[in-house]
Amino acid sequence: MCGLAGIVSSQHGYPDERVLLAMRDVQRHRGPDEAGVYLGEGVGLGHRRLSIIDLAHGQQPMVDDKARLALIYNGELYNFKSLRAELEALGILFTSNSDTEVLLRAWQQWGEECLPRLVGMFAFAVWDARAQRVFLARDQLGIKPLYYGFTSSGDLVFASELKGLLAHPGVERQLDPQALEDYLALGYVPDPKSIYRGISKLPPGHWLTWRAGEPAPTARQYWDVPFKLDTQLAEGEASAKLRTLLDEAVASQMIADVPLGAFLSGGVDSSAVVASMSRASRQPVRTCSIGFDHDGFDETVYARQVARHLHTQHFEQRVNADDYTLLDTLAAVYDEPFSDSSALPTYRVCELARTQVTVALSGDGGDENFAGYRRYRLHAWESGLRARLPQSLRKPVFGLLGSIYPKADWAPRPLRAKTTLQALARDNVEAYFHSVSTTSAAMRQRLYSARFKRELQGYSALSVFRSHANHAPTDDPLLLAQYLDLKTWLPGDILTKVDRASMAHSLEVRVPLLDHRLVEWASTLPPALKLRGSTGKYILKKALEPDLPHDVLYRAKMGFSVPMSTWLRGPLAKHVHEALLNGAVAECGYFEPSMLDRLVREHAAGRYDHSATLWSLLMLDAFLRHMQEPAVTAPGRPEARILASGILS
C-alpha cells in the first residue's frame, strides 16, 4: 500500500520539487518503507511505499525509458500473475515480480482498456512523456482514494489524501457549501465532491486524462454494478457458487511477503472471511477484535467464539468510555468532516492489528452485497405499502398525518408511527435517502443560518441520490437501495473510514467481499435470496452453515458502533456544550445559535436523542479547527530520485 502525489504543470518547465516533496511526505504514514520522486518537463511525481509484494523491487515512480512512461500506484492487483502471463505471451519482458510492473505494462499495451482487466484495489497515475499527458484511474468500488484539483496558476495536482493537495501553497482552502450540506445530511462528503471548492474525488470505476492547455477533465466511467437478475438461479446452486467466489477472492488476497491476518468482529461478514482464510491456510489465522466496556455494544464474546471455532490466533483490545479523546486525531486523519462514530473503534482495531501484521483482511461489503442492513427490511416493507397507493393520495394524506403525529425517538423504528407516516408520503428514493440521513432535512433547515441558506441557493443533498437513481440499472426497491449504497455509503463512508484509519497505522486492509467479480455476481441474485422474511444476507448465511455456528450466523445484528448517546450525556457533555456553543461551529456563521443551544439542552435532558446530529457537529468543529493548522511533513528515508530533461531516464 502506498501514497502518491503529482503535479502536471500548465506551463513548460519543471514543477517545484520542494512543493512536490511536501505533498508526498505529508502522506508518509501511507508508505513509511521507501520514497521516490520523478521530475520531468511539465510533470512531477512523488511516491511513498509500504512494501507488501516483491520487497526488493517494484520501487516507484516506475519508469520506462524507451516507452517514455512513468507510473505511480497505490493498491494491489490480485490477478497480476495471470495478467503477467497474458502479457508475456504477447512478447513483453519483465524485470521484477511486482504487480507495479504488471500494471505499467498493461497500461502500455492496452491503455484505458486495461482497466476492465484489473482485479484489485487501486488508484494510479501514468505520465506519457511523448503525449505530455497524464492518466488517472480508480478501482471499480472505490477502495483506494484519489483526489485531484487545480492550483491558482492552473496546474493539475493529485494525491491519495486531501492533505497531499493542501500541502501545495497554490491550492485554496475554500469550503464548498453544497459539500457541507451533503456532510450534515449523510455524515460524509460523497464523491465527486470534497469539502473544498475546486478539489474533487475521482469516482469509483472512473478514469480521466489531461494535458496542459486543455479544459478541466471530465471523469469517464469504465465499470458499474450491473444488477441483471438471474431469475433461474436455484438456492443450492447460488450457495455453492458463492462459496467458490468467496474462496477465490480470499485466496487471491492472501498473497503477501509480509505478515497477514484479519479483523474479526464475530459478525457474519468478518467470520465468513476468516473461515475462508482458515480453509486456505496451513497456519492459524491471526485475528484481531475490539470490544467496549458497554455491554450493548460489545461483540467480543462472539469474536472469541468464532476464533475458538476456527482455531485462530486471536488478539483483543477493549475500548474505554473515554476513547472520545480521539476526536481531534480523527479530524487530522480524515481531512474532511467525517461523522461515522465507528471510526473510533476502527482506528483502534487497526492500531491493534498493526502490532501483529502488515496486511489484514476485513469483511466490509457483505451488507451492501447481500442486503444485511436492517434498513433494507424496513425500506422493502414501506416500498410495498407505497406501491399499493397512488402518489397523489400518499403525499397529502400521510404527509399531513406525519406532521401532526407525536414524535417517539424512544420507540423501535417500525413502531414510530410518525416516522412511518412521513416515509409513506415520500417516493422510494427520497424515503431511502431520509432513512440513511444522520440529520433530517427539516432539522437541517432549522439549523442553518439565513446566510448559509443563501449560499446553498436551494441545493439539497437529496440530489446526490436522485442523480445515482437516474442512472441505476434497476427499479426494484431493495436492489435500488443496494445500488445507492454501493455508489454513496460504501465509498464515501465505509471504505473511506477503513482506508484512512488503516493507513494512519501503515496497515494495508483488503476487502475480499468487494472483489468486483463477486459484486457483479451478487447483483444478479433475486431479492428473495438476499432478504428472506426478516433474515438479511440469507444466501450468505446458508452458504456458511457448514463452517460457522448457527448462533453466530443468525444472531441479531449489532453493528460496529459506540455508545454515542450515553457519551454525549455523560463524559462528553461538557465538551459538547463548549464546542457547539462557543467553538468553531458556533463562530463559523453557518448555524443558528439558538438551535445549537436547543439541541444540546434537549439531548442532555434526555427529551430527545440528537446524538447523530451532535456528533456530526462535533466532528465538524474538530475539522474547522484542524483546517486552520498548516500541513506538517515528516523527514523520510533516503529516496529514489529520477530526473528527466524531456525524456525519461
XYZ file of C-alpha atoms in Angstrom, residues 139-576:
438
model
C -10.694 0.908 -8.846
C -14.215 -0.325 -9.510
C -15.635 0.034 -5.971
C -13.522 2.960 -4.725
C -11.436 1.023 -2.204
C -8.448 3.294 -2.770
C -8.830 7.095 -2.818
C -7.674 9.686 -5.343
C -8.147 13.460 -5.018
C -7.405 15.996 -7.745
C -7.828 19.679 -8.488
C -6.181 22.751 -9.954
C -3.943 25.333 -8.347
C -4.443 29.071 -8.677
C -1.870 29.049 -11.511
C -3.687 26.294 -13.435
C -1.524 23.267 -12.562
C -3.270 19.919 -12.107
C -2.425 18.369 -8.735
C -3.460 15.000 -7.340
C -2.793 12.852 -4.271
C -4.010 9.845 -2.318
C -5.283 12.023 0.507
C -6.661 15.524 0.673
C -3.792 16.597 2.915
C -1.439 15.933 -0.007
C -3.164 18.606 -2.100
C -3.407 21.014 0.816
C 0.387 20.877 1.182
C 0.587 22.750 -2.143
C 0.542 26.531 -1.475
C -1.427 27.141 -4.682
C -4.406 25.066 -3.562
C -7.123 27.188 -1.998
C -8.978 26.124 1.155
C -12.443 27.451 0.377
C -15.313 25.436 1.810
C -17.971 24.183 -0.587
C -21.448 24.944 0.831
C -23.015 22.063 -1.097
C -20.436 19.626 0.275
C -21.211 20.870 3.784
C -24.930 20.233 3.192
C -24.036 16.733 1.964
C -21.986 16.164 5.097
C -24.713 17.306 7.514
C -27.193 15.055 5.708
C -25.037 11.941 5.321
C -22.123 12.200 7.755
C -19.531 12.237 4.960
C -18.841 14.121 1.726
C -19.822 11.873 -1.225
C -17.759 11.865 -4.399
C -17.079 13.573 -6.671
C -17.134 16.469 -4.226
C -14.639 17.191 -1.491
C -15.265 19.627 1.342
C -13.270 22.237 -0.621
C -14.294 24.001 -3.800
C -12.023 23.140 -6.686
C -10.920 19.779 -5.276
C -12.654 16.592 -6.421
C -12.540 12.886 -5.721
C -12.212 10.680 -8.772
C -15.348 8.497 -8.508
C -15.019 4.702 -8.263
C -14.850 2.927 -11.605
C -13.733 6.103 -13.422
C -10.669 7.473 -15.193
C -9.611 10.824 -16.590
C -6.816 12.268 -18.693
C -5.412 15.777 -19.097
C -2.628 17.743 -20.700
C -1.639 21.391 -20.345
C -3.856 23.760 -22.300
C -6.974 21.600 -22.156
C -10.146 22.428 -20.195
C -10.687 20.740 -16.856
C -11.038 16.989 -17.446
C -14.279 15.024 -17.286
C -14.176 11.720 -15.426
C -15.292 8.778 -17.573
C -16.889 5.613 -16.229
C -15.496 2.195 -17.177
C -17.452 -0.016 -14.721
C -20.748 -0.119 -12.874
C -22.700 -2.696 -10.867
C -24.937 -4.443 -13.466
C -27.920 -5.714 -11.404
C -29.061 -8.028 -14.214
C -31.127 -10.628 -12.358
C -30.653 -14.353 -12.844
C -34.194 -15.497 -12.100
C -33.350 -19.131 -12.864
C -30.754 -19.435 -10.099
C -31.708 -22.068 -7.518
C -30.805 -21.674 -3.835
C -28.420 -24.640 -3.721
C -26.635 -23.519 -6.868
C -26.322 -19.969 -5.561
C -24.930 -21.179 -2.228
C -22.270 -23.330 -3.920
C -21.305 -20.558 -6.344
C -20.983 -18.060 -3.504
C -18.608 -20.319 -1.579
C -16.466 -20.725 -4.689
C -16.319 -16.997 -5.418
C -15.586 -16.161 -1.780
C -12.787 -18.717 -1.539
C -11.254 -17.500 -4.801
C -11.375 -13.867 -3.693
C -9.930 -14.607 -0.258
C -7.149 -16.861 -1.609
C -6.098 -14.212 -4.138
C -5.913 -11.599 -1.383
C -3.780 -13.727 0.950
C -0.715 -13.269 -1.279
C 1.846 -11.142 0.588
C 5.518 -11.180 1.521
C 4.738 -9.726 4.974
C 2.664 -10.947 7.983
C -1.063 -11.207 7.222
C -4.186 -11.533 9.378
C -7.828 -10.455 9.603
C -10.314 -8.330 11.507
C -12.856 -10.431 13.400
C -15.924 -8.812 14.949
C -17.886 -12.024 15.400
C -20.407 -10.876 12.808
C -21.301 -12.821 9.669
C -19.076 -10.967 7.182
C -15.776 -10.987 9.048
C -16.433 -14.556 10.180
C -17.039 -15.583 6.554
C -13.678 -14.142 5.519
C -11.807 -15.758 8.426
C -13.481 -19.121 7.759
C -12.345 -18.961 4.141
C -8.834 -17.921 5.200
C -8.706 -20.872 7.599
C -9.571 -23.260 4.784
C -6.796 -21.805 2.635
C -4.069 -21.535 5.300
C -1.868 -24.216 6.832
C -1.195 -21.997 9.841
C -3.704 -20.500 12.320
C -5.042 -17.203 11.035
C -4.152 -14.173 13.156
C -7.359 -12.315 14.077
C -7.968 -9.018 15.883
C -11.066 -7.573 17.532
C -12.084 -4.548 19.582
C -14.562 -4.540 22.467
C -16.294 -1.900 24.578
C -16.837 -1.570 28.305
C -20.547 -1.204 27.471
C -22.467 -4.475 27.133
C -24.900 -3.330 24.458
C -22.035 -2.529 22.086
C -19.550 -5.300 22.875
C -19.265 -8.186 20.398
C -16.034 -9.680 21.696
C -17.803 -12.720 23.140
C -18.890 -13.646 19.592
C -15.460 -12.892 18.165
C -13.912 -15.230 20.737
C -16.479 -17.900 19.891
C -15.588 -17.737 16.187
C -11.869 -17.612 16.970
C -12.142 -20.784 19.049
C -14.290 -22.494 16.427
C -11.815 -21.700 13.623
C -8.713 -22.140 15.828
C -7.306 -18.700 15.081
C -4.519 -16.885 16.916
C -6.719 -14.207 18.428
C -5.826 -10.729 19.749
C -8.275 -8.473 21.542
C -8.368 -4.952 22.932
C -11.036 -3.100 24.896
C -12.055 0.492 24.201
C -12.951 2.520 27.287
C -15.751 5.020 27.571
C -13.270 7.914 27.401
C -11.960 7.000 23.953
C -13.643 10.103 22.537
C -10.228 11.704 23.143
C -9.511 10.524 19.585
C -11.826 13.225 18.236
C -9.072 15.645 17.201
C -6.889 12.790 15.969
C -9.666 11.654 13.634
C -10.072 15.166 12.249
C -6.411 15.063 11.200
C -6.721 11.530 9.822
C -9.786 12.145 7.647
C -9.021 15.687 6.373
C -12.745 16.273 5.781
C -15.550 16.299 8.328
C -16.470 12.646 8.891
C -19.041 11.641 11.480
C -19.245 7.858 11.405
C -18.597 7.184 15.085
C -17.369 3.667 14.266
C -14.210 5.400 13.043
C -13.178 5.317 16.732
C -13.090 1.512 17.111
C -11.864 1.153 13.531
C -8.860 3.313 14.356
C -8.193 1.190 17.451
C -8.557 -2.177 15.728
C -6.127 -1.021 13.030
C -3.737 0.097 15.745
C -4.001 -3.328 17.364
C -3.677 -5.232 14.080
C -0.515 -3.362 13.096
C 1.260 -4.745 16.162
C 0.807 -8.234 14.674
C 0.538 -7.925 10.880
C 1.144 -5.604 7.945
C -1.880 -6.789 5.926
C -5.372 -7.501 7.292
C -8.466 -8.804 5.518
C -11.845 -7.357 6.502
C -15.486 -8.296 5.952
C -16.580 -4.921 4.561
C -19.049 -5.128 1.686
C -21.161 -8.039 2.901
C -24.097 -5.886 3.975
C -24.179 -3.949 0.703
C -23.821 -7.071 -1.459
C -26.299 -9.321 0.327
C -28.790 -6.882 1.932
C -27.619 -7.172 5.521
C -28.587 -3.771 6.893
C -31.786 -3.623 8.952
C -32.824 -0.550 6.999
C -33.224 -2.716 3.886
C -36.016 -4.709 5.526
C -37.890 -1.595 6.588
C -37.395 0.032 3.194
C -38.703 -3.042 1.374
C -41.760 -3.141 3.650
C -42.509 0.568 3.233
C -41.955 0.359 -0.537
C -44.559 -2.405 -0.703
C -47.069 -0.139 1.040
C -46.223 2.806 -1.216
C -46.757 0.665 -4.311
C -50.359 -0.019 -3.265
C -51.300 3.661 -3.044
C -51.015 6.418 -5.678
C -48.562 9.260 -5.020
C -51.385 11.782 -5.413
C -53.030 10.261 -2.336
C -49.967 9.313 -0.295
C -48.253 12.673 -0.191
C -51.110 14.863 1.098
C -52.668 12.271 3.419
C -49.595 10.693 5.001
C -47.678 13.954 4.890
C -50.385 15.655 6.952
C -50.696 12.742 9.395
C -46.907 12.565 9.782
C -46.694 16.277 10.562
C -49.240 16.142 13.401
C -48.384 12.745 14.914
C -46.202 12.964 18.056
C -42.514 12.104 17.755
C -41.225 8.999 19.643
C -37.450 8.653 19.429
C -37.519 6.082 22.226
C -39.538 3.504 20.242
C -38.130 0.895 17.835
C -38.138 2.265 14.286
C -41.080 0.171 12.954
C -43.221 1.355 15.892
C -42.540 5.056 15.376
C -45.795 5.955 13.635
C -44.662 9.496 12.858
C -41.539 8.224 11.072
C -43.505 5.611 9.123
C -46.224 8.050 8.070
C -43.638 10.551 6.841
C -41.819 7.793 4.939
C -45.018 6.704 3.179
C -45.526 10.264 1.929
C -42.210 10.146 0.070
C -41.149 8.303 -3.080
C -38.706 5.390 -2.788
C -35.548 7.426 -3.422
C -36.406 10.232 -1.022
C -37.572 7.738 1.606
C -34.337 5.790 1.429
C -32.268 8.966 1.500
C -34.157 10.056 4.611
C -33.603 6.666 6.275
C -29.809 6.949 5.959
C -29.574 10.653 6.811
C -27.791 11.496 10.042
C -29.711 14.776 10.243
C -33.144 15.149 8.651
C -33.938 17.791 6.039
C -36.309 19.525 8.455
C -33.667 19.645 11.175
C -31.025 20.946 8.769
C -33.320 23.764 7.699
C -33.824 24.776 11.327
C -30.090 24.565 11.988
C -28.861 26.601 9.021
C -28.424 30.349 9.286
C -30.039 32.665 6.741
C -26.573 33.385 5.309
C -25.821 29.697 4.754
C -29.213 29.092 3.131
C -28.438 31.872 0.664
C -25.102 30.225 -0.172
C -26.832 26.896 -0.796
C -29.238 28.518 -3.280
C -31.817 25.790 -2.767
C -29.380 22.880 -3.076
C -30.275 19.689 -1.185
C -28.158 16.601 -0.600
C -31.118 14.567 -1.871
C -29.904 15.444 -5.386
C -26.921 13.106 -4.842
C -29.302 10.150 -4.527
C -31.566 11.399 -7.307
C -28.603 11.545 -9.692
C -27.480 7.999 -8.942
C -31.056 6.670 -9.074
C -31.490 8.200 -12.533
C -28.603 6.018 -13.769
C -29.496 2.894 -11.786
C -29.877 -0.343 -13.788
C -32.801 -1.454 -11.578
C -36.003 -0.032 -10.133
C -36.657 -2.850 -7.666
C -36.857 -1.071 -4.267
C -34.436 -3.398 -2.455
C -31.937 -3.572 -5.305
C -32.138 0.193 -5.838
C -31.313 0.744 -2.153
C -28.300 -1.556 -2.542
C -27.215 0.300 -5.673
C -27.467 3.657 -3.915
C -25.369 2.340 -1.020
C -22.733 0.973 -3.401
C -22.480 4.421 -5.015
C -22.570 6.569 -1.872
C -22.343 4.956 1.578
C -19.789 2.297 0.655
C -17.092 4.520 -0.943
C -17.966 7.683 0.964
C -18.210 6.210 4.444
C -17.199 2.555 4.879
C -14.163 2.446 2.585
C -13.005 5.944 3.496
C -13.206 5.054 7.182
C -11.118 1.910 6.785
C -8.572 3.358 4.355
C -7.685 6.380 6.498
C -7.741 4.509 9.818
C -5.572 1.686 8.479
C -3.138 3.905 6.602
C -2.708 6.069 9.697
C -1.018 2.968 11.140
C 0.705 1.899 7.891
C -1.589 -1.122 7.725
C -2.952 -2.473 4.447
C -6.574 -3.655 4.611
C -8.002 -5.860 1.872
C -11.708 -6.475 1.252
C -12.400 -9.811 -0.488
C -16.186 -9.337 -0.388
C -15.602 -6.369 -2.712
C -13.800 -8.326 -5.405
C -15.689 -6.717 -8.270
C -16.411 -10.099 -9.851
C -18.158 -11.231 -6.665
C -20.047 -7.903 -6.542
C -21.180 -8.366 -10.138
C -22.426 -11.874 -9.392
C -24.159 -10.855 -6.149
C -26.055 -8.151 -8.037
C -27.654 -10.867 -10.207
C -29.254 -12.568 -7.186
C -33.035 -12.233 -6.903
C -34.133 -10.191 -3.863
C -35.586 -13.314 -2.188
C -32.107 -14.857 -1.978
C -30.821 -11.789 -0.143
C -33.710 -10.843 2.101
C -35.939 -13.733 3.222
C -38.592 -12.562 5.675
C -36.693 -10.892 8.499
C -33.387 -12.604 7.578
C -30.916 -10.434 5.716
C -27.896 -11.902 3.901
C -29.947 -15.085 3.557
C -27.852 -16.790 0.868
C -24.548 -15.836 2.512
C -25.689 -17.392 5.779
C -26.884 -20.548 4.029
C -23.531 -20.840 2.258
C -21.692 -20.537 5.580
C -23.755 -23.053 7.578
C -21.113 -25.822 7.137
C -18.401 -23.531 8.561
C -19.862 -21.443 11.385
C -22.095 -21.975 14.446
C -25.809 -21.338 13.920
C -25.991 -18.726 16.713
C -23.190 -16.734 15.064
C -24.895 -16.742 11.674
C -28.423 -16.000 12.864
C -27.985 -13.807 15.942
C -29.290 -10.229 15.888
C -27.019 -7.784 14.092
C -25.207 -5.339 16.394
C -23.012 -3.306 14.069
C -19.602 -1.792 14.778
C -20.753 1.214 16.790
C -20.131 3.101 20.016
C -22.464 4.220 22.855
C -22.617 7.752 21.478
C -25.893 8.855 23.048
C -24.615 7.900 26.511
C -21.248 9.558 25.922
C -22.900 12.826 24.890
C -24.992 12.899 28.071
C -22.084 11.809 30.258
C -18.320 12.273 29.799
C -18.696 14.293 26.595
C -21.488 16.592 27.788
C -19.190 19.433 28.847
C -17.200 19.254 25.623
C -20.400 19.289 23.537
